[in-house]
XYZ file of C-alpha atoms in Angstrom:
621
model
C -28.931 -89.893 19.033
C -26.491 -87.950 21.172
C -25.770 -89.578 24.554
C -27.561 -87.761 27.370
C -25.491 -85.628 29.660
C -25.862 -86.033 33.436
C -28.513 -83.712 34.800
C -27.376 -81.189 37.422
C -28.555 -81.863 40.940
C -30.844 -79.239 42.398
C -31.696 -78.832 46.012
C -35.036 -77.271 45.133
C -36.999 -76.539 41.971
C -36.128 -73.350 40.093
C -38.766 -70.699 40.001
C -38.756 -68.406 36.981
C -40.704 -65.279 36.182
C -42.807 -67.264 33.716
C -43.970 -69.932 36.203
C -47.614 -70.617 36.864
C -49.864 -67.581 36.586
C -53.359 -68.896 37.116
C -56.616 -66.998 36.859
C -58.568 -69.566 38.885
C -58.416 -69.943 42.644
C -57.190 -73.533 42.840
C -53.519 -72.722 43.068
C -53.831 -69.229 44.437
C -51.571 -69.890 47.418
C -48.841 -71.355 45.237
C -49.216 -68.544 42.736
C -48.983 -65.922 45.486
C -45.862 -67.503 46.952
C -44.302 -67.821 43.506
C -44.997 -64.194 42.676
C -43.531 -63.140 46.014
C -40.349 -65.110 45.381
C -40.008 -63.759 41.843
C -40.434 -60.198 43.042
C -37.665 -60.730 45.589
C -35.113 -62.133 43.147
C -33.379 -58.796 42.319
C -32.977 -57.970 46.008
C -31.637 -61.422 46.910
C -29.325 -61.839 43.937
C -25.727 -60.997 44.695
C -23.979 -58.788 42.170
C -20.214 -59.394 42.068
C -18.013 -56.341 42.554
C -16.282 -57.114 39.261
C -19.402 -56.027 37.353
C -19.153 -52.565 38.920
C -15.421 -52.392 38.151
C -16.148 -53.306 34.531
C -18.927 -50.715 34.329
C -16.853 -47.910 35.828
C -13.798 -48.580 33.676
C -16.018 -48.606 30.578
C -17.880 -45.459 31.615
C -14.627 -43.465 31.766
C -15.272 -43.214 28.036
C -18.548 -41.491 28.893
C -16.687 -39.104 31.196
C -14.338 -38.205 28.327
C -17.337 -37.795 26.042
C -18.848 -35.275 28.477
C -15.587 -33.509 29.273
C -14.475 -32.924 25.687
C -17.900 -31.692 24.568
C -18.336 -29.476 27.622
C -14.893 -27.951 28.064
C -14.859 -26.062 24.770
C -17.497 -23.501 25.847
C -15.213 -21.983 28.487
C -11.982 -22.572 26.584
C -13.361 -20.720 23.555
C -13.322 -17.429 25.494
C -9.514 -17.687 25.706
C -8.922 -19.404 22.345
C -10.728 -16.646 20.521
C -8.233 -14.045 21.753
C -5.094 -16.219 21.552
C -5.625 -17.442 17.977
C -7.768 -14.470 16.810
C -10.575 -16.818 15.764
C -13.352 -15.308 13.695
C -16.901 -16.645 13.856
C -16.270 -19.257 11.149
C -13.260 -20.702 12.965
C -15.129 -20.759 16.276
C -17.934 -22.742 14.660
C -15.380 -25.080 13.101
C -13.637 -25.751 16.413
C -16.977 -26.665 18.018
C -18.580 -28.538 15.117
C -15.589 -30.584 13.872
C -15.749 -32.692 17.042
C -19.459 -33.371 16.579
C -19.029 -34.155 12.877
C -16.134 -36.550 13.536
C -18.191 -38.254 16.251
C -21.053 -38.840 13.787
C -18.730 -40.369 11.171
C -16.840 -42.613 13.599
C -20.054 -43.775 15.241
C -20.814 -45.449 11.893
C -17.327 -46.949 11.651
C -17.707 -48.091 15.239
C -20.419 -50.556 14.228
C -18.099 -52.253 11.747
C -15.147 -52.260 14.151
C -17.269 -53.757 16.943
C -18.449 -56.580 14.711
C -14.959 -57.432 13.474
C -12.648 -56.785 16.435
C -14.985 -56.829 19.440
C -16.047 -54.301 22.061
C -12.890 -54.319 24.160
C -10.419 -53.443 21.356
C -12.631 -50.576 20.182
C -12.715 -49.068 23.688
C -8.936 -49.447 23.960
C -8.478 -47.759 20.568
C -10.790 -44.930 21.666
C -8.662 -44.421 24.816
C -5.540 -44.018 22.669
C -7.379 -41.603 20.369
C -8.590 -39.501 23.327
C -5.058 -39.315 24.728
C -3.531 -38.322 21.382
C -6.200 -35.700 20.687
C -5.945 -34.135 24.136
C -2.158 -33.854 23.902
C -2.491 -32.377 20.422
C -4.844 -29.659 21.691
C -2.766 -28.990 24.799
C 0.445 -28.306 22.816
C -1.203 -26.557 19.860
C 0.648 -23.444 18.732
C -1.689 -22.586 15.855
C -5.366 -22.905 15.075
C -4.801 -25.693 12.515
C -3.253 -27.990 15.117
C -6.020 -27.071 17.538
C -8.606 -28.039 14.928
C -6.803 -31.342 14.301
C -6.893 -32.142 18.016
C -10.628 -31.434 18.148
C -11.174 -33.736 15.179
C -9.179 -36.546 16.822
C -11.126 -36.408 20.098
C -14.317 -36.378 18.035
C -13.296 -39.740 16.591
C -12.835 -41.079 20.120
C -16.226 -39.736 21.203
C -17.928 -41.388 18.239
C -16.414 -44.785 19.050
C -17.157 -44.712 22.780
C -20.650 -43.230 22.488
C -21.917 -46.286 20.598
C -19.645 -48.986 22.074
C -19.725 -48.395 25.835
C -23.538 -48.668 26.358
C -23.630 -51.827 24.237
C -20.657 -53.406 26.050
C -22.149 -52.717 29.489
C -25.578 -54.015 28.414
C -24.089 -57.271 27.113
C -22.128 -57.856 30.316
C -24.604 -56.647 32.953
C -27.022 -58.925 34.843
C -30.577 -58.544 33.595
C -32.024 -57.093 36.807
C -29.579 -54.145 36.986
C -28.790 -53.743 33.292
C -30.674 -50.445 32.941
C -28.962 -48.969 35.988
C -25.468 -49.966 34.864
C -25.961 -48.684 31.322
C -27.238 -45.412 32.793
C -23.974 -45.082 34.749
C -22.353 -44.194 31.430
C -24.708 -41.239 31.010
C -24.055 -40.199 34.613
C -20.363 -40.138 33.750
C -21.114 -38.011 30.671
C -22.933 -35.527 32.900
C -20.072 -35.720 35.411
C -17.574 -34.990 32.656
C -19.539 -31.923 31.584
C -19.693 -30.691 35.178
C -15.957 -31.190 35.776
C -15.251 -29.452 32.461
C -17.190 -26.388 33.621
C -15.348 -26.355 36.939
C -11.979 -26.636 35.176
C -13.033 -23.808 32.849
C -13.821 -21.643 35.863
C -10.519 -22.449 37.610
C -8.321 -21.669 34.590
C -10.426 -18.850 33.096
C -8.234 -16.159 34.716
C -5.037 -17.396 33.042
C -4.478 -16.548 29.357
C -2.766 -19.926 28.843
C -5.346 -21.767 30.926
C -6.933 -23.227 27.775
C -3.968 -25.616 27.464
C -4.843 -27.171 30.828
C -8.563 -27.171 30.011
C -8.065 -29.128 26.789
C -5.004 -31.186 27.704
C -6.155 -32.598 31.046
C -8.460 -35.085 29.297
C -5.352 -37.151 28.477
C -5.141 -38.227 32.131
C -8.455 -40.147 32.450
C -8.086 -41.571 28.930
C -4.669 -43.017 29.821
C -6.089 -44.424 33.071
C -8.921 -46.076 31.150
C -6.456 -47.669 28.729
C -4.386 -49.150 31.556
C -7.440 -50.502 33.414
C -9.212 -51.829 30.361
C -6.299 -54.021 29.352
C -7.453 -56.326 32.145
C -11.179 -56.216 31.291
C -12.819 -59.155 29.437
C -14.465 -59.156 26.047
C -18.259 -59.263 25.815
C -19.386 -62.895 26.259
C -21.995 -62.491 23.538
C -19.382 -61.358 21.006
C -17.128 -64.283 21.996
C -19.957 -66.756 21.393
C -20.660 -65.227 17.980
C -17.007 -65.727 17.076
C -17.064 -69.367 18.230
C -14.942 -68.836 21.352
C -17.399 -70.644 23.588
C -15.060 -71.826 26.352
C -13.638 -68.344 26.788
C -17.171 -66.927 26.756
C -18.170 -69.405 29.461
C -15.232 -68.340 31.643
C -15.991 -64.648 31.120
C -19.659 -65.155 31.980
C -18.713 -67.043 35.148
C -16.360 -64.237 36.161
C -18.933 -61.522 35.484
C -21.751 -63.369 37.283
C -19.532 -64.503 40.163
C -20.810 -68.077 40.033
C -20.019 -71.312 38.199
C -23.587 -72.252 37.247
C -24.269 -70.034 34.227
C -25.426 -72.788 31.876
C -28.980 -71.558 31.444
C -27.886 -68.054 30.470
C -25.002 -69.380 28.376
C -27.207 -71.684 26.325
C -29.835 -68.979 25.930
C -27.209 -66.661 24.436
C -25.751 -69.484 22.330
C -29.153 -70.433 20.928
C -29.747 -66.805 20.065
C -26.418 -66.789 18.208
C -27.362 -69.957 16.312
C -30.653 -68.381 15.306
C -28.756 -65.277 14.235
C -26.383 -67.252 11.999
C -29.257 -69.146 10.404
C -31.097 -65.893 9.814
C -28.035 -64.321 8.192
C -27.568 -67.362 5.921
C -31.165 -67.121 4.775
C -30.836 -63.400 4.187
C -27.609 -63.756 2.217
C -24.664 -61.378 2.193
C -26.524 -58.072 1.955
C -25.463 -55.273 4.357
C -26.801 -55.648 7.882
C -28.454 -52.221 7.854
C -30.379 -53.273 4.743
C -31.421 -56.540 6.382
C -32.616 -54.600 9.429
C -34.802 -52.448 7.200
C -36.222 -55.477 5.392
C -37.205 -57.378 8.564
C -40.306 -55.775 10.155
C -39.299 -56.395 13.788
C -35.773 -54.966 13.467
C -37.080 -52.125 11.315
C -39.445 -51.130 14.121
C -36.621 -51.356 16.663
C -34.347 -49.243 14.440
C -37.022 -46.589 13.890
C -37.665 -46.390 17.627
C -33.958 -46.317 18.520
C -33.129 -43.582 16.004
C -36.236 -41.612 17.008
C -35.211 -41.689 20.671
C -31.800 -40.258 19.816
C -33.327 -37.649 17.509
C -35.887 -36.553 20.116
C -33.147 -36.280 22.738
C -31.379 -33.712 20.569
C -34.245 -31.699 19.052
C -35.556 -30.772 22.509
C -32.395 -28.677 22.807
C -30.277 -30.442 25.424
C -26.940 -29.723 23.803
C -27.989 -26.167 23.098
C -28.284 -25.864 26.873
C -25.014 -27.717 27.529
C -22.879 -26.065 24.811
C -24.343 -22.576 25.194
C -25.335 -22.546 28.866
C -23.013 -19.624 29.650
C -24.265 -17.789 26.564
C -27.914 -18.402 27.517
C -27.238 -17.167 31.049
C -25.616 -14.035 29.628
C -28.594 -13.563 27.289
C -30.909 -13.681 30.297
C -29.257 -10.549 31.731
C -26.210 -11.649 33.757
C -23.544 -8.974 33.408
C -20.327 -10.712 34.529
C -18.766 -13.344 32.265
C -17.120 -15.017 35.267
C -20.490 -15.221 37.013
C -22.035 -16.713 33.886
C -19.288 -19.374 33.713
C -19.802 -20.428 37.338
C -23.596 -20.411 36.952
C -23.048 -22.604 33.915
C -21.065 -24.962 36.152
C -24.029 -24.969 38.544
C -26.407 -26.057 35.789
C -23.948 -28.784 34.782
C -23.906 -29.970 38.395
C -27.725 -30.127 38.409
C -27.551 -32.273 35.272
C -24.994 -34.547 36.941
C -26.907 -34.758 40.230
C -30.283 -35.620 38.721
C -28.770 -38.289 36.514
C -28.493 -40.335 39.728
C -32.250 -39.981 40.164
C -32.519 -41.842 36.887
C -30.142 -44.529 38.151
C -32.399 -45.006 41.174
C -35.685 -45.074 39.234
C -34.810 -46.986 36.054
C -35.178 -50.451 37.608
C -38.056 -49.390 39.860
C -40.546 -47.657 37.590
C -39.139 -48.795 34.253
C -37.776 -47.177 31.103
C -41.075 -46.166 29.509
C -42.630 -44.063 32.337
C -39.250 -42.548 33.205
C -38.671 -41.435 29.593
C -42.148 -40.007 29.011
C -42.370 -38.219 32.377
C -38.914 -36.745 31.806
C -39.993 -35.422 28.410
C -43.183 -33.896 29.820
C -41.104 -32.106 32.468
C -38.744 -30.825 29.757
C -41.738 -29.433 27.819
C -42.928 -27.499 30.888
C -39.394 -26.162 31.527
C -38.914 -25.075 27.901
C -42.227 -23.217 28.075
C -41.009 -21.523 31.277
C -37.774 -20.497 29.521
C -39.718 -19.139 26.555
C -41.959 -17.077 28.858
C -38.910 -15.821 30.763
C -37.134 -14.625 27.617
C -40.387 -13.112 26.387
C -40.639 -11.042 29.593
C -36.994 -10.009 29.164
C -37.817 -8.787 25.639
C -41.112 -7.047 26.524
C -39.647 -5.213 29.538
C -36.327 -4.423 27.873
C -34.504 -1.227 28.873
C -35.293 1.636 26.454
C -32.919 3.664 24.310
C -33.296 7.243 25.605
C -30.019 8.881 24.496
C -29.103 9.542 20.874
C -25.375 9.700 20.105
C -23.400 10.229 16.937
C -22.504 6.830 15.534
C -20.819 5.551 12.388
C -23.458 2.822 11.905
C -26.909 4.235 11.235
C -28.767 0.953 11.810
C -27.817 0.993 15.505
C -29.451 4.415 15.873
C -32.788 3.001 14.683
C -33.234 0.573 17.602
C -35.502 1.728 20.421
C -34.811 -0.925 23.099
C -31.830 -2.837 24.430
C -33.358 -6.130 23.229
C -33.639 -5.002 19.607
C -30.121 -3.561 19.849
C -28.809 -6.911 21.100
C -30.333 -8.774 18.153
C -27.861 -7.001 15.856
C -24.376 -8.504 16.319
C -22.813 -5.219 15.222
C -24.484 -3.154 17.959
C -24.252 -2.874 21.747
C -26.067 -1.095 24.562
C -24.392 1.716 26.516
C -26.090 2.713 29.786
C -25.695 4.019 33.322
C -26.279 1.327 35.938
C -28.173 2.605 38.992
C -29.934 1.015 41.935
C -33.234 1.707 40.176
C -32.096 -0.040 36.999
C -30.457 1.061 33.721
C -30.898 4.699 32.657
C -29.638 6.922 29.818
C -29.290 4.009 27.407
C -28.037 4.300 23.851
C -27.406 1.809 21.037
C -23.903 2.116 19.546
C -21.963 0.230 16.914
C -19.206 -2.273 17.624
C -17.269 -4.960 15.745
C -17.665 -8.699 16.096
C -13.898 -9.149 16.492
C -13.734 -6.563 19.293
C -17.128 -6.414 21.014
C -15.784 -5.290 24.398
C -16.151 -1.630 23.516
C -18.210 0.618 21.247
C -16.705 1.842 17.986
C -17.787 5.389 18.773
C -19.683 7.393 21.350
C -19.278 7.618 25.113
C -18.690 3.851 25.609
C -15.817 3.733 23.109
C -13.413 4.671 25.946
C -14.789 2.240 28.499
C -11.745 -0.094 28.402
C -9.456 2.856 29.154
C -11.537 3.620 32.257
C -12.290 7.048 30.814
C -16.040 6.544 31.045
C -16.828 6.322 34.775
C -20.320 5.157 35.675
C -21.011 3.738 32.248
C -21.673 0.068 31.442
C -21.365 -1.619 28.064
C -23.570 -4.597 27.199
C -22.833 -6.523 24.013
C -24.321 -9.968 24.708
C -26.906 -9.239 27.410
C -29.545 -6.737 28.457
C -29.883 -5.588 32.074
C -33.204 -6.915 33.358
C -35.037 -7.947 36.539
C -36.227 -11.212 34.945
C -32.856 -12.977 34.668
C -33.834 -15.277 37.546
C -36.674 -16.764 35.488
C -34.297 -18.013 32.804
C -31.914 -19.424 35.408
C -34.762 -21.264 37.148
C -35.936 -22.543 33.765
C -32.500 -23.958 32.970
C -32.281 -25.711 36.335
C -35.773 -27.180 35.980
C -35.066 -28.286 32.424
C -31.944 -30.204 33.419
C -33.595 -31.600 36.577
C -36.359 -33.132 34.420
C -34.202 -34.096 31.450
C -31.296 -35.748 33.278
C -33.114 -38.723 34.887
C -34.988 -39.850 31.754
C -34.274 -38.374 28.347
C -30.584 -38.149 29.195
C -29.786 -41.852 29.814
C -32.813 -43.719 28.441
C -32.121 -43.346 24.686
C -28.719 -44.966 25.265
C -30.088 -47.597 27.645
C -32.992 -48.592 25.405
C -30.848 -48.653 22.260
C -28.456 -51.052 23.972
C -31.360 -53.457 24.598
C -33.767 -53.478 21.656
C -31.702 -54.956 18.820
C -31.051 -58.670 18.235
C -27.433 -59.732 18.644
C -26.733 -59.902 14.902
C -27.911 -56.293 14.477
C -26.823 -54.795 17.806
C -23.606 -53.142 16.651
C -25.146 -51.795 13.455
C -28.329 -50.642 15.181
C -26.396 -48.808 17.899
C -24.076 -47.287 15.301
C -27.010 -46.002 13.223
C -28.843 -44.576 16.255
C -25.670 -42.952 17.602
C -24.977 -41.424 14.196
C -28.505 -39.969 14.183
C -27.818 -38.531 17.644
C -24.669 -36.779 16.461
C -26.232 -35.525 13.228
C -29.078 -33.845 15.100
C -26.641 -32.730 17.797
C -24.680 -30.917 15.101
C -27.805 -29.480 13.456
C -29.293 -28.157 16.709
C -26.069 -26.769 18.161
C -25.069 -25.069 14.899
C -28.509 -23.515 14.374
C -29.134 -22.164 17.890
C -27.608 -18.698 17.489
C -29.187 -18.303 14.040
C -32.582 -19.319 15.418
C -32.340 -16.773 18.235
C -31.828 -14.095 15.569
C -34.634 -15.222 13.235
C -37.221 -16.617 15.675
C -36.119 -14.513 18.692
C -34.813 -16.133 21.863
C -38.207 -16.960 23.293
C -39.388 -18.216 19.885
C -36.481 -20.661 19.786
C -37.469 -22.223 23.095
C -41.114 -22.416 21.994
C -39.869 -24.344 18.949
C -38.004 -26.805 21.179
C -41.120 -27.190 23.358
C -43.274 -28.014 20.308
C -40.750 -30.575 19.046
C -40.612 -32.129 22.519
C -44.426 -32.400 22.531
C -44.401 -34.258 19.217
C -41.689 -36.544 20.581
C -43.714 -37.292 23.718
C -46.744 -38.271 21.620
C -44.621 -40.598 19.477
C -43.032 -42.313 22.468
C -46.369 -42.662 24.265
C -47.643 -44.585 21.235
C -44.657 -46.766 20.359
C -42.189 -47.094 23.246
C -42.412 -50.544 24.944
C -41.176 -51.436 28.409
C -37.927 -53.447 28.511
C -37.484 -53.529 32.293
C -36.907 -57.015 33.727
C -36.457 -58.733 30.368
C -33.352 -60.434 29.026
C -31.820 -59.070 25.836
C -33.176 -62.113 24.032
C -36.710 -61.523 25.376
C -36.695 -57.867 24.373
C -36.588 -58.881 20.695
C -40.142 -60.219 20.966
C -41.511 -56.772 21.865
C -41.220 -55.711 18.228
C -42.628 -58.883 16.667
C -46.162 -57.454 16.369
C -47.032 -54.585 14.020
C -47.522 -51.128 15.482
C -50.862 -50.863 13.725
C -52.948 -53.962 14.306
C -55.632 -53.224 11.699
C -58.695 -55.291 12.508
C -56.904 -57.056 15.337
C -58.386 -55.907 18.609
C -55.343 -56.966 20.634
C -52.915 -54.262 21.836
C -50.161 -53.624 19.306
C -47.385 -53.815 21.897
C -48.074 -55.657 25.169
C -46.534 -53.303 27.713
C -47.768 -55.429 30.622
C -47.435 -59.201 30.355
C -49.325 -59.933 33.576
C -52.502 -60.662 31.604
C -50.852 -63.566 29.774
C -51.456 -67.047 31.194
C -48.628 -69.599 31.303
C -48.366 -73.297 32.065
C -45.052 -74.531 33.464
C -43.798 -77.664 31.653
C -40.705 -79.567 32.689
C -38.941 -81.687 30.068
C -35.658 -82.575 28.403
C -33.710 -80.809 25.703
C -32.446 -82.726 22.700
C -29.054 -83.122 24.348
C -30.603 -84.665 27.476
C -30.370 -81.711 29.868
C -33.352 -80.705 31.957
C -35.387 -77.906 30.440
C -38.222 -75.709 31.647
C -40.524 -74.513 28.891
C -43.256 -71.961 29.299
C -46.098 -72.228 26.827
C -49.303 -70.251 26.544
C -52.564 -71.929 27.455
C -54.666 -73.134 24.560
C -57.710 -70.952 24.503
């Protein structure tokens, strides 16, 4: 028998969240006091400043994620003219980043398991810096495309590593808030990108600053992160227990971390035993074979899929385009209104940071999705009104494209990418409208007719609309966008990342996050690449109705299967998926969202190694 270790002296008994919960009245006073003390633990627990430093330095990766995905919408206006990019090349420049992110999200799982979280974040910082410099100095479209591919690799690595790293280092009672900081930084990056686009949009070479400035925060992150520790959970898995103990003490700001340390260590031991039993098959296969991890993986991937199919990145990538579609005439105005919507997204992300540890992940996610459904319906109605009350074609002009002559309204004219609307703008609205042909490579003027001379200022009083229709309902679409982002940002923005960082056991955490992140990027690519095509086939309002229907299906799924992880350690969260989703003849709830109905008896004893232990066991009933 191992010699017993000296027991630590305690000035007063520990009180845990699983202490006595009695249904009789004999110990009601003690139970009330215990519950009061437990409820006050998060407020009384001191969080060391180092945890916030670690979180911020990690979340710079989220800022870069947001900046590099958001900056291209404004930069494309200049890139298209500088490099004479046709529609195929424009789609390539946008989509190659998303595709590279999806691929490297998968590789990120392997790299995290082998090298650890810290090295992967450092590698991603180097990749961001190299890609940004490559884009900033590009003198041809091939080098520009290469730079976009490189930053996509960095986005893929950080998007799956940073939430997991923060979750593994954060204290339990603020874990959700700290993981959500990463999403706030993503939203902040998108907002700053829109502001930078607006500042440099008047300079023909401004795209170099737009794309190249991302090298600055990525270099800063690299320098700071050299001094950040590795995840204590990864260190324990690799057998570096003393280093893990020191890291945990530094992160928690106290020397007594034995209970948490041994909880993590025991989880690692269980993981190793489980892997030995399962053999050497791939981890993703093992996750699919084990019912509890399969349920977690299905939920995690579904969260990421739902986040994308409700159209968030359609709004973020094409916000300026959507605003133009709604009837805004000036491109500069559309860019700055796009920056406003990005600021709303950034601002309301902080609402999520405030609420995540107060109301929990589950209600925040579902309420956010319900709000997004209402906003998408508002957008659909707004675009429907724009289409129904579209300005008419009242003037017939000679044109070299007969199809343009067949359209009777501005809206139908706009649906054809080879046609534009020529009209006289008056205080009473557009008059004397005609539909004339144009070319996709030069849509700023008509190919023939009275608006063909508009760039030479030989057509006074005339206005040319290629990507918008003048309308009095533009405000409805703008309000819809703001409402959509105000509802989406607190919940569906951060919660898929937060929940995915929590629901997998340690042995499957890297692989589970990699798979879910890959699903996110795949659907991101599918939705963003199909938006313009959908607006042509389903109409603009039909596209938003489609997103609203998909969001409704997602809300039903999450209402049925999403558990609450608030206030639970990463090790405790695993138990939420131990029961089947469909209980068959079992009358018990399939997933116990509220554990207050469970009765516990507090038992004090000794572990095998002689240290004092507190075990919580269910009453025999």
